[in-house]
Every structure is written in structure tokens, then in C-alpha cells.
Amino acid sequence: LHVSPPRGDTSYFLLSLFVLFLASRALPYNNPTTPEAFFDQRPPSLRIQAANEGRVIPGRVLSLSNIFFDPGDQGEISSIYADQLSEQALYDYIVAIKAKEIIAPNLPMIYHTPSLDGFDGGILPLRSYSALMSNTILDGEVTTDGRLREHLTAVPDPLWLDYFNVRFLITDKTADEWINGIYFDTQHPVTVAAGRRVELGYVPPFTATAVLIRTDSGGNPPGQLIGLTSGEGGQERLVMPLRRAETEPEVWLADPPRPVRFDSLTLEAGGQDWRVLGVTLLDGTNGSFQTAVPGMYRLIHSGDVKVYENLDVLPRVFAVPDMNQFFLPTAARLVDEVVSYEPGRVVVATNFVAPTTLVVTEAFYPGWQATANGVDTAVVPVANFFMGVTVPAGRQEVVLEFVPQRVLWGGVATAVGILLWLTVLGWAWRKR
């Protein structure tokens, strides 16, 4: 059927088309840039993919950055594309590069890297998701579209990152510091309570003549540093008092008796709380240095951005004695084996001495069903968002499957509709 506009309204019709054409000029698809904006993969995503390789369940990622940094290869990019792209297209390309550095907002979907972010990152951003994030890592703020990065100004409490299976953390370097030519990674500040100790989760293999500690205040020595090092005579424990740097009152130095490679480092506070912003190992013989990260993190990539590995992260599937102990870190237990983990189907092998709650940190949604050795068992919400299944004692194969009843009923309704349509069509053909 072809409908032509009335002849008297032709001018209005053409004017409407022209206005729509002008309005569409600002849409992104009418302002293309180089295809490399999509196809060129950056080092952070490659590093995370390499770290996840061979794992049944890849660890989740979380980004913290306002992308207020310049790519290290921006000069090279400008020289290559200056005579090929318009100023706006070049700008869009650079913004795309920075988004790929932090794998946001929905790039985890492209790189098959699960994210805690609910904006096409792998978690269903339900209302319960927004409530859980608001009550935990967002500290009262509310995300209505699932995005987390825009609401985060600092690394969230490690406890929540552990529970939510955030294995990789991506941040930029805009808050880090250079002091007298020494670099301090200040992304993970820790407060050591008076008289208490905090051990660094990972000490890089670096021979140091001094350890520099960046604090947020001067005053009296805030504590001491305890290091363990291995030698021919076995492991040696070094207790190193702190002395203030000559030109920087907020930098303290711990001097080992000789150049050493530490197996571990522990911060011990004195009579007051000690706020540690960053730790750097220094080799005074050649001026080289290596940052260390307070807390249970390991730096696995440093380029335009930094990628940290969470050394304390809980797996995507774990167990607790009962629902009430979900947020007790000491209560979490590992399962025997995650046999398979696919969208809509999870198979787990367990062997507990008593009935236990199996927790799967995916969004609870009507339609999930579970069996333990073929016997139906209920899937219930944990922390009002994740999935939980009560598993009997002994060896069990637990299977969780997503079988939404609405889809089944929709299929039935579609089949009935097609059948009715064929019936009416056949009746009309016979009547002819």
C-alpha cells in the first residue's frame, strides 16, 4: 500500500524531512572516527584476559577513574591521524582509547570480562542490585542505571570487593605522587590502629637499601617496619625503626642493615593510629625504586592506568554454614569443584560434613531452579540479591539452571496463536 502526502502538504512534508536530517547530524553514527576506536585492544584488557585464562570462572573487574588522564601514546596518535581525522573525530578516538584503558562503561561485554558494574557488565542491575550497592560500596549513594564508576571516588572497602568477586581493580594515576624523584602509589591508603600490625599482601622481588613510607602527617615516629628476608642461614626477621626524610616531613624511611630482598613487610603502629598512604622500595646504589601496595593487592599492570589483583577475593561460588553468616569473612568455605559455569547453568561438586548454604554471587531472579543429586532444592535470595541453595551433607552434585516460566508460557501462547492462525487460514481457503 502506497500513501502519498496530499499535494497541498508537500512543502510541509519536505520541510519535516529536512529538519529531521539536520537533527540527525549530531548523532554519533553521523560523526565516525577511525575503526581502531573499536577494534584496537589496549594492554589492561589483554593483561586481565591473560590472568583469567584457564579459569572456569573469570574474576570480575571494577574501574575507578574519571578518565582525566592523557594516554601515553597520545603524541604518536596525533601524528598518525592529524591529517586523516577531523579535530572532533580525533577527540572521539582519544576518549574511546581512555574508555578502553579502564574497560568502561560497557566494554566488559565486548572483551568477555565480567564486571561488578551493572551497565552491561555481567550483573543484572535490578532494584535489589542498586540497594545492595548503595548499602555497601557506594556508601549511601544510589545508582539507577547500574553504573558504579561515576559514583566512586576511592577504592571501596576491601570486604565488599572480596564478597562480590572483584578480582581486578583498575585505577588511573592522577592521585599518585612524585616526591624528590620517588614515585608513591597512593591508591590504597590504610590506617594501622595503635599497637596493631598490617602486613602487605605482596612484596615485589626487589633488592632495597631503604623502604620509604608516605604518611599524611609528620610528628614523632608513628611506628616501625618489620621485614622477613631469606638467606643462607634461613629466614631472618628485621625490626627497622623509622626516621624522617630530611626534606619531606611526611615521608619516613626504614633502613635495613644491608641491601635485602624482602619476603614480607609488616607495618606496626606505635601509641597512635598510623595512616599510611604509600610504600616504595628504594635501591640507593642506583636510584631505582619499586612501589608496594598496602593491603591485600598486587600490582599486575602499570601503564596509562594501573591494574591490581585482589589477593583476598572470594570465588564466585562459595559456601557458608547458614544464611546468617554470609557477611562473616571467617565463615566462608570453598567448594570441592566448580564443574561448569555457563550463562543459565552452573554445576558444582560439594562434600560437606553438615548441611551448608551454597552461595552463587549472581543476581537472584525468578526462574532459577536447583537440584542436589537430582533432588529438587529451593533457590533463595542471599543478602537480598545473590542466590543461595541449601546443600545436604556428603558428596553432592548441585545443578542450578535458569528455566523462566514466563518464557515457557510465552512459547505456549505463540504456538497456540500460530495454530489458530493456520486454522483460520485453512477455513478461509476451504470457503473459497
GROMACS .gro file of C-alpha atoms in nm:
model
  432
    1LEU     CA    1   0.000   0.000   0.000
    2HIS     CA    2   0.149   0.333  -0.106
    3VAL     CA    3   0.023   0.653   0.051
    4SER     CA    4   0.128   0.986  -0.098
    5PRO     CA    5   0.101   1.306   0.103
    6PRO     CA    6  -0.166   1.549  -0.014
    7ARG     CA    7  -0.032   1.780  -0.282
    8GLY     CA    8  -0.100   2.087  -0.071
    9ASP     CA    9   0.109   1.948   0.215
   10THR     CA   10   0.415   1.852   0.007
   11SER     CA   11   0.615   2.152   0.123
   12TYR     CA   12   0.548   2.067   0.489
   13PHE     CA   13   0.646   1.707   0.426
   14LEU     CA   14   0.975   1.807   0.263
   15LEU     CA   15   1.043   2.059   0.539
   16SER     CA   16   0.990   1.788   0.801
   17LEU     CA   17   1.240   1.561   0.625
   18PHE     CA   18   1.493   1.842   0.611
   19VAL     CA   19   1.452   1.919   0.982
   20LEU     CA   20   1.495   1.551   1.069
   21PHE     CA   21   1.807   1.538   0.852
   22LEU     CA   22   1.959   1.837   1.032
   23ALA     CA   23   1.869   1.696   1.374
   24SER     CA   24   2.038   1.365   1.292
   25ARG     CA   25   2.370   1.533   1.213
   26ALA     CA   26   2.463   1.538   1.582
   27LEU     CA   27   2.403   1.166   1.633
   28PRO     CA   28   2.720   0.960   1.689
   29TYR     CA   29   2.676   0.741   1.382
   30ASN     CA   30   2.698   1.052   1.164
   31ASN     CA   31   3.030   1.151   1.322
   32PRO     CA   32   3.252   0.846   1.270
   33THR     CA   33   3.614   0.816   1.372
   34THR     CA   34   3.879   0.556   1.288
   35PRO     CA   35   3.771   0.188   1.318
   36GLU     CA   36   4.061   0.141   1.561
   37ALA     CA   37   3.844   0.314   1.821
   38PHE     CA   38   3.663  -0.018   1.846
   39PHE     CA   39   3.899  -0.286   1.716
   40ASP     CA   40   4.230  -0.182   1.877
   41GLN     CA   41   4.262  -0.355   2.216
   42ARG     CA   42   4.460  -0.186   2.493
   43PRO     CA   43   4.707  -0.350   2.738
   44PRO     CA   44   4.485  -0.357   3.053
   45SER     CA   45   4.218  -0.576   2.897
   46LEU     CA   46   4.484  -0.805   2.749
   47ARG     CA   47   4.653  -0.839   3.089
   48ILE     CA   48   4.325  -0.926   3.259
   49GLN     CA   49   4.235  -1.178   2.990
   50ALA     CA   50   4.576  -1.342   3.037
   51ALA     CA   51   4.524  -1.360   3.414
   52ASN     CA   52   4.178  -1.515   3.366
   53GLU     CA   53   4.294  -1.769   3.109
   54GLY     CA   54   4.225  -2.127   3.210
   55ARG     CA   55   3.983  -2.035   3.488
   56VAL     CA   56   3.637  -2.188   3.491
   57ILE     CA   57   3.501  -1.862   3.632
   58PRO     CA   58   3.690  -1.545   3.537
   59GLY     CA   59   3.726  -1.285   3.812
   60ARG     CA   60   3.523  -0.967   3.798
   61VAL     CA   61   3.670  -0.623   3.733
   62LEU     CA   62   3.584  -0.279   3.876
   63SER     CA   63   3.705   0.055   3.738
   64LEU     CA   64   3.770   0.378   3.928
   65SER     CA   65   3.857   0.669   3.703
   66ASN     CA   66   3.715   0.992   3.569
   67ILE     CA   67   3.946   0.946   3.264
   68PHE     CA   68   4.115   1.280   3.339
   69PHE     CA   69   4.445   1.139   3.212
   70ASP     CA   70   4.621   1.154   2.877
   71PRO     CA   71   4.718   0.830   2.700
   72GLY     CA   72   5.091   0.776   2.696
   73ASP     CA   73   5.085   0.737   2.318
   74GLN     CA   74   4.871   1.045   2.255
   75GLY     CA   75   5.155   1.221   2.071
   76GLU     CA   76   5.201   0.925   1.840
   77ILE     CA   77   4.826   0.903   1.782
   78SER     CA   78   4.805   1.271   1.695
   79SER     CA   79   5.094   1.246   1.450
   80ILE     CA   80   4.936   0.946   1.275
   81TYR     CA   81   4.580   1.074   1.250
   82ALA     CA   82   4.621   1.453   1.240
   83ASP     CA   83   4.587   1.465   0.860
   84GLN     CA   84   4.329   1.184   0.845
   85LEU     CA   85   4.070   1.279   1.106
   86SER     CA   86   3.886   1.596   1.190
   87GLU     CA   87   3.952   1.756   1.527
   88GLN     CA   88   3.626   1.615   1.664
   89ALA     CA   89   3.695   1.266   1.526
   90LEU     CA   90   4.044   1.268   1.678
   91TYR     CA   91   3.900   1.378   2.012
   92ASP     CA   92   3.641   1.098   2.000
   93TYR     CA   93   3.916   0.846   1.924
   94ILE     CA   94   4.123   0.956   2.224
   95VAL     CA   95   3.819   0.938   2.452
   96ALA     CA   96   3.750   0.587   2.320
   97ILE     CA   97   4.109   0.489   2.397
   98LYS     CA   98   4.075   0.608   2.755
   99ALA     CA   99   3.747   0.419   2.793
  100LYS     CA  100   3.921   0.103   2.671
  101GLU     CA  101   4.204   0.156   2.918
  102ILE     CA  102   3.958   0.136   3.208
  103ILE     CA  103   3.726  -0.113   3.029
  104ALA     CA  104   3.415   0.101   3.074
  105PRO     CA  105   3.127   0.164   3.058
  106ASN     CA  106   3.003  -0.145   2.871
  107LEU     CA  107   3.329  -0.274   2.722
  108PRO     CA  108   3.344  -0.577   2.957
  109MET     CA  109   3.071  -0.720   2.734
  110ILE     CA  110   3.298  -0.681   2.428
  111TYR     CA  111   3.607  -0.831   2.595
  112HIS     CA  112   3.413  -1.110   2.772
  113THR     CA  113   3.544  -0.983   3.105
  114PRO     CA  114   3.280  -0.987   3.380
  115SER     CA  115   3.238  -0.667   3.577
  116LEU     CA  116   3.073  -0.571   3.903
  117ASP     CA  117   2.930  -0.274   3.719
  118GLY     CA  118   2.567  -0.338   3.624
  119PHE     CA  119   2.590  -0.140   3.298
  120ASP     CA  120   2.628  -0.434   3.055
  121GLY     CA  121   2.900  -0.572   3.277
  122GLY     CA  122   2.755  -0.912   3.356
  123ILE     CA  123   2.537  -0.846   3.661
  124LEU     CA  124   2.165  -0.786   3.621
  125PRO     CA  125   2.104  -0.430   3.752
  126LEU     CA  126   1.781  -0.497   3.938
  127ARG     CA  127   1.637  -0.272   4.206
  128SER     CA  128   1.788  -0.509   4.461
  129TYR     CA  129   2.129  -0.459   4.295
  130SER     CA  130   2.102  -0.082   4.337
  131ALA     CA  131   2.001  -0.127   4.700
  132LEU     CA  132   2.289  -0.366   4.773
  133MET     CA  133   2.548  -0.141   4.607
  134SER     CA  134   2.410   0.163   4.791
  135ASN     CA  135   2.435  -0.016   5.126
  136THR     CA  136   2.790  -0.140   5.061
  137ILE     CA  137   3.045   0.004   4.820
  138LEU     CA  138   2.859   0.325   4.728
  139ASP     CA  139   2.819   0.432   5.092
  140GLY     CA  140   2.461   0.553   5.060
  141GLU     CA  141   2.467   0.679   4.701
  142VAL     CA  142   2.217   0.526   4.460
  143THR     CA  143   2.282   0.407   4.106
  144THR     CA  144   1.969   0.393   3.892
  145ASP     CA  145   2.127   0.253   3.576
  146GLY     CA  146   2.380   0.010   3.726
  147ARG     CA  147   2.689   0.226   3.672
  148LEU     CA  148   2.932   0.235   3.966
  149ARG     CA  149   3.241   0.414   3.834
  150GLU     CA  150   3.072   0.754   3.824
  151HIS     CA  151   2.990   0.727   4.195
  152LEU     CA  152   3.327   0.606   4.326
  153THR     CA  153   3.599   0.846   4.439
  154ALA     CA  154   3.814   0.593   4.628
  155VAL     CA  155   3.869   0.220   4.648
  156PRO     CA  156   3.571   0.064   4.829
  157ASP     CA  157   3.604  -0.137   5.147
  158PRO     CA  158   3.804  -0.450   5.054
  159LEU     CA  159   3.549  -0.667   5.234
  160TRP     CA  160   3.284  -0.588   4.973
  161LEU     CA  161   3.522  -0.638   4.683
  162ASP     CA  162   3.611  -0.979   4.827
  163TYR     CA  163   3.247  -1.085   4.860
  164PHE     CA  164   3.147  -0.955   4.518
  165ASN     CA  165   3.427  -1.150   4.344
  166VAL     CA  166   3.611  -0.835   4.228
  167ARG     CA  167   3.947  -0.986   4.141
  168PHE     CA  168   4.078  -0.693   3.934
  169LEU     CA  169   4.072  -0.324   4.016
  170ILE     CA  170   4.154  -0.061   3.752
  171THR     CA  171   4.252   0.293   3.853
  172ASP     CA  172   4.434   0.582   3.694
  173LYS     CA  173   4.742   0.756   3.837
  174THR     CA  174   4.606   1.108   3.885
  175ALA     CA  175   4.617   1.083   4.267
  176ASP     CA  176   4.966   0.929   4.291
  177GLU     CA  177   5.265   1.138   4.397
  178TRP     CA  178   5.623   1.204   4.295
  179ILE     CA  179   5.836   1.324   4.586
  180ASN     CA  180   6.201   1.411   4.516
  181GLY     CA  181   6.202   1.184   4.214
  182ILE     CA  182   6.047   0.890   4.401
  183TYR     CA  183   5.705   0.760   4.297
  184PHE     CA  184   5.440   0.671   4.556
  185ASP     CA  185   5.129   0.473   4.468
  186THR     CA  186   4.866   0.626   4.699
  187GLN     CA  187   4.562   0.438   4.569
  188HIS     CA  188   4.531   0.208   4.872
  189PRO     CA  189   4.580   0.404   5.196
  190VAL     CA  190   4.549   0.203   5.516
  191THR     CA  191   4.513   0.302   5.880
  192VAL     CA  192   4.713   0.090   6.122
  193ALA     CA  193   4.543   0.109   6.461
  194ALA     CA  194   4.759   0.192   6.762
  195GLY     CA  195   4.957  -0.112   6.871
  196ARG     CA  196   4.837  -0.319   6.575
  197ARG     CA  197   5.000  -0.455   6.261
  198VAL     CA  198   4.912  -0.462   5.892
  199GLU     CA  199   5.104  -0.689   5.656
  200LEU     CA  200   5.148  -0.605   5.290
  201GLY     CA  201   4.977  -0.871   5.083
  202TYR     CA  202   5.255  -0.881   4.826
  203VAL     CA  203   5.614  -0.756   4.827
  204PRO     CA  204   5.772  -0.728   4.481
  205PRO     CA  205   6.105  -0.907   4.428
  206PHE     CA  206   6.331  -0.603   4.456
  207THR     CA  207   6.661  -0.554   4.636
  208ALA     CA  208   6.620  -0.248   4.859
  209THR     CA  209   6.855  -0.038   5.066
  210ALA     CA  210   6.564   0.154   5.219
  211VAL     CA  211   6.186   0.146   5.246
  212LEU     CA  212   6.008   0.481   5.210
  213ILE     CA  213   5.666   0.524   5.370
  214ARG     CA  214   5.440   0.814   5.275
  215THR     CA  215   5.212   0.922   5.560
  216ASP     CA  216   4.963   1.207   5.599
  217SER     CA  217   5.140   1.382   5.885
  218GLY     CA  218   5.478   1.440   6.046
  219GLY     CA  219   5.539   1.440   6.422
  220ASN     CA  220   5.701   1.160   6.616
  221PRO     CA  221   5.788   0.828   6.451
  222PRO     CA  222   5.448   0.663   6.400
  223GLY     CA  223   5.571   0.308   6.433
  224GLN     CA  224   5.821   0.064   6.289
  225LEU     CA  225   5.861  -0.172   5.996
  226ILE     CA  226   5.912  -0.545   6.033
  227GLY     CA  227   6.060  -0.736   5.741
  228LEU     CA  228   6.132  -1.101   5.676
  229THR     CA  229   6.410  -1.198   5.439
  230SER     CA  230   6.559  -1.533   5.342
  231GLY     CA  231   6.929  -1.608   5.331
  232GLU     CA  232   7.173  -1.893   5.351
  233GLY     CA  233   7.112  -1.923   5.724
  234GLY     CA  234   6.734  -1.938   5.686
  235GLN     CA  235   6.475  -1.667   5.734
  236GLU     CA  236   6.577  -1.351   5.918
  237ARG     CA  237   6.346  -1.108   6.097
  238LEU     CA  238   6.441  -0.741   6.070
  239VAL     CA  239   6.283  -0.481   6.300
  240MET     CA  240   6.351  -0.140   6.148
  241PRO     CA  241   6.278   0.186   6.332
  242LEU     CA  242   6.166   0.483   6.124
  243ARG     CA  243   6.346   0.809   6.061
  244ARG     CA  244   6.202   1.114   5.892
  245ALA     CA  245   6.324   1.209   5.546
  246GLU     CA  246   6.541   1.519   5.558
  247THR     CA  247   6.337   1.731   5.316
  248GLU     CA  248   5.992   1.570   5.341
  249PRO     CA  249   5.832   1.559   5.688
  250GLU     CA  250   5.556   1.326   5.566
  251VAL     CA  251   5.797   1.063   5.433
  252TRP     CA  252   5.958   0.813   5.672
  253LEU     CA  253   6.247   0.579   5.598
  254ALA     CA  254   6.324   0.233   5.730
  255ASP     CA  255   6.684   0.123   5.677
  256PRO     CA  256   6.773  -0.247   5.666
  257PRO     CA  257   7.128  -0.330   5.781
  258ARG     CA  258   7.223  -0.422   5.424
  259PRO     CA  259   7.058  -0.438   5.081
  260VAL     CA  260   6.792  -0.708   5.110
  261ARG     CA  261   6.508  -0.863   4.915
  262PHE     CA  262   6.210  -0.888   5.149
  263ASP     CA  263   5.979  -1.188   5.167
  264SER     CA  264   5.726  -0.987   5.365
  265LEU     CA  265   5.678  -0.641   5.515
  266THR     CA  266   5.460  -0.553   5.813
  267LEU     CA  267   5.363  -0.206   5.934
  268GLU     CA  268   5.342  -0.182   6.314
  269ALA     CA  269   5.188   0.129   6.471
  270GLY     CA  270   5.310   0.280   6.795
  271GLY     CA  271   5.092   0.452   7.053
  272GLN     CA  272   4.862   0.617   6.799
  273ASP     CA  273   4.688   0.532   6.475
  274TRP     CA  274   4.916   0.541   6.173
  275ARG     CA  275   4.779   0.649   5.836
  276VAL     CA  276   4.991   0.504   5.555
  277LEU     CA  277   4.933   0.640   5.204
  278GLY     CA  278   5.202   0.457   5.009
  279VAL     CA  279   5.512   0.238   5.034
  280THR     CA  280   5.810   0.240   4.797
  281LEU     CA  281   6.123   0.024   4.797
  282LEU     CA  282   6.441   0.214   4.709
  283ASP     CA  283   6.778   0.092   4.586
  284GLY     CA  284   7.009   0.377   4.682
  285THR     CA  285   7.301   0.232   4.488
  286ASN     CA  286   7.146   0.321   4.153
  287GLY     CA  287   6.838   0.531   4.239
  288SER     CA  288   6.586   0.274   4.116
  289PHE     CA  289   6.265   0.209   4.306
  290GLN     CA  290   5.961  -0.018   4.311
  291THR     CA  291   5.623   0.059   4.465
  292ALA     CA  292   5.449  -0.178   4.703
  293VAL     CA  293   5.077  -0.174   4.780
  294PRO     CA  294   4.945  -0.157   5.137
  295GLY     CA  295   4.670  -0.413   5.187
  296MET     CA  296   4.592  -0.735   5.005
  297TYR     CA  297   4.659  -0.621   4.649
  298ARG     CA  298   4.924  -0.691   4.388
  299LEU     CA  299   5.001  -0.453   4.104
  300ILE     CA  300   4.998  -0.661   3.784
  301HIS     CA  301   5.000  -0.385   3.522
  302SER     CA  302   5.122  -0.026   3.520
  303GLY     CA  303   5.084   0.185   3.208
  304ASP     CA  304   4.838   0.463   3.141
  305VAL     CA  305   4.635   0.302   3.419
  306LYS     CA  306   4.706   0.051   3.693
  307VAL     CA  307   4.555  -0.295   3.729
  308TYR     CA  308   4.558  -0.454   4.074
  309GLU     CA  309   4.483  -0.814   4.160
  310ASN     CA  310   4.281  -0.867   4.477
  311LEU     CA  311   4.465  -1.137   4.672
  312ASP     CA  312   4.181  -1.191   4.920
  313VAL     CA  313   3.893  -1.228   4.674
  314LEU     CA  314   3.630  -1.492   4.735
  315PRO     CA  315   3.534  -1.717   4.443
  316ARG     CA  316   3.208  -1.665   4.258
  317VAL     CA  317   3.076  -1.981   4.426
  318PHE     CA  318   3.145  -2.048   4.794
  319ALA     CA  319   2.967  -2.182   5.099
  320VAL     CA  320   2.865  -2.061   5.446
  321PRO     CA  321   2.723  -2.264   5.736
  322ASP     CA  322   2.394  -2.073   5.712
  323MET     CA  323   2.243  -1.755   5.566
  324ASN     CA  324   2.307  -1.550   5.878
  325GLN     CA  325   2.684  -1.593   5.842
  326PHE     CA  326   2.710  -1.461   5.486
  327PHE     CA  327   2.894  -1.144   5.589
  328LEU     CA  328   3.134  -1.318   5.829
  329PRO     CA  329   3.465  -1.349   5.638
  330THR     CA  330   3.584  -1.635   5.857
  331ALA     CA  331   3.269  -1.836   5.777
  332ALA     CA  332   3.327  -1.864   5.401
  333ARG     CA  333   3.429  -2.207   5.277
  334LEU     CA  334   3.550  -2.331   4.941
  335VAL     CA  335   3.363  -2.592   4.739
  336ASP     CA  336   3.525  -2.906   4.602
  337GLU     CA  337   3.493  -2.811   4.236
  338VAL     CA  338   3.300  -2.587   4.002
  339VAL     CA  339   3.238  -2.838   3.724
  340SER     CA  340   3.094  -2.588   3.476
  341TYR     CA  341   2.980  -2.228   3.483
  342GLU     CA  342   2.778  -2.109   3.187
  343PRO     CA  343   2.507  -1.846   3.136
  344GLY     CA  344   2.193  -2.004   3.275
  345ARG     CA  345   2.359  -2.320   3.411
  346VAL     CA  346   2.601  -2.383   3.699
  347VAL     CA  347   2.726  -2.725   3.814
  348VAL     CA  348   2.911  -2.755   4.146
  349ALA     CA  349   3.054  -3.058   4.330
  350THR     CA  350   3.038  -3.039   4.712
  351ASN     CA  351   3.129  -3.262   5.004
  352PHE     CA  352   3.036  -3.105   5.338
  353VAL     CA  353   3.009  -3.276   5.675
  354ALA     CA  354   2.683  -3.093   5.755
  355PRO     CA  355   2.406  -2.919   5.560
  356THR     CA  356   2.552  -2.598   5.417
  357THR     CA  357   2.436  -2.297   5.219
  358LEU     CA  358   2.594  -2.272   4.876
  359VAL     CA  359   2.622  -1.909   4.762
  360VAL     CA  360   2.644  -1.804   4.397
  361THR     CA  361   2.715  -1.433   4.366
  362GLU     CA  362   2.488  -1.381   4.067
  363ALA     CA  363   2.157  -1.197   4.060
  364PHE     CA  364   1.867  -1.391   4.212
  365TYR     CA  365   1.575  -1.386   3.970
  366PRO     CA  366   1.255  -1.589   3.940
  367GLY     CA  367   1.316  -1.886   3.715
  368TRP     CA  368   1.629  -2.029   3.876
  369GLN     CA  369   1.590  -2.393   3.977
  370ALA     CA  370   1.832  -2.620   4.162
  371THR     CA  371   1.885  -2.988   4.229
  372ALA     CA  372   2.126  -3.171   4.460
  373ASN     CA  373   2.199  -3.523   4.331
  374GLY     CA  374   1.881  -3.493   4.125
  375VAL     CA  375   1.660  -3.389   4.417
  376ASP     CA  376   1.489  -3.051   4.386
  377THR     CA  377   1.602  -2.787   4.633
  378ALA     CA  378   1.494  -2.425   4.667
  379VAL     CA  379   1.692  -2.129   4.534
  380VAL     CA  380   1.659  -1.839   4.776
  381PRO     CA  381   1.797  -1.482   4.782
  382VAL     CA  382   2.110  -1.414   4.988
  383ALA     CA  383   2.173  -1.056   5.104
  384ASN     CA  384   1.852  -0.975   4.912
  385PHE     CA  385   2.036  -1.014   4.581
  386PHE     CA  386   2.259  -1.321   4.538
  387MET     CA  387   2.150  -1.685   4.507
  388GLY     CA  388   2.165  -1.943   4.783
  389VAL     CA  389   2.098  -2.316   4.787
  390THR     CA  390   2.090  -2.541   5.094
  391VAL     CA  391   2.305  -2.845   5.018
  392PRO     CA  392   2.286  -3.171   5.219
  393ALA     CA  393   2.593  -3.326   5.376
  394GLY     CA  394   2.807  -3.570   5.179
  395ARG     CA  395   2.903  -3.578   4.814
  396GLN     CA  396   2.657  -3.380   4.608
  397GLU     CA  397   2.635  -3.257   4.251
  398VAL     CA  398   2.444  -2.931   4.264
  399VAL     CA  399   2.294  -2.806   3.937
  400LEU     CA  400   2.143  -2.460   3.905
  401GLU     CA  401   1.951  -2.383   3.587
  402PHE     CA  402   1.759  -2.081   3.469
  403VAL     CA  403   1.423  -2.202   3.339
  404PRO     CA  404   1.191  -1.899   3.335
  405GLN     CA  405   0.825  -1.999   3.338
  406ARG     CA  406   0.725  -1.683   3.154
  407VAL     CA  407   0.932  -1.789   2.855
  408LEU     CA  408   0.765  -2.131   2.858
  409TRP     CA  409   0.419  -1.975   2.879
  410GLY     CA  410   0.518  -1.733   2.605
  411GLY     CA  411   0.617  -2.025   2.385
  412VAL     CA  412   0.286  -2.197   2.451
  413ALA     CA  413   0.093  -1.879   2.371
  414THR     CA  414   0.292  -1.836   2.049
  415ALA     CA  415   0.224  -2.195   1.944
  416VAL     CA  416  -0.147  -2.158   2.017
  417GLY     CA  417  -0.156  -1.832   1.821
  418ILE     CA  418   0.015  -1.990   1.520
  419LEU     CA  419  -0.224  -2.286   1.536
  420LEU     CA  420  -0.527  -2.056   1.544
  421TRP     CA  421  -0.388  -1.853   1.256
  422LEU     CA  422  -0.336  -2.167   1.047
  423THR     CA  423  -0.686  -2.285   1.136
  424VAL     CA  424  -0.845  -1.959   1.025
  425LEU     CA  425  -0.631  -1.957   0.711
  426GLY     CA  426  -0.736  -2.313   0.628
  427TRP     CA  427  -1.102  -2.235   0.692
  428ALA     CA  428  -1.084  -1.930   0.464
  429TRP     CA  429  -0.912  -2.134   0.190
  430ARG     CA  430  -1.179  -2.406   0.206
  431LYS     CA  431  -1.456  -2.149   0.192
  432ARG     CA  432  -1.307  -2.023  -0.132
   0.00000   0.00000   0.00000
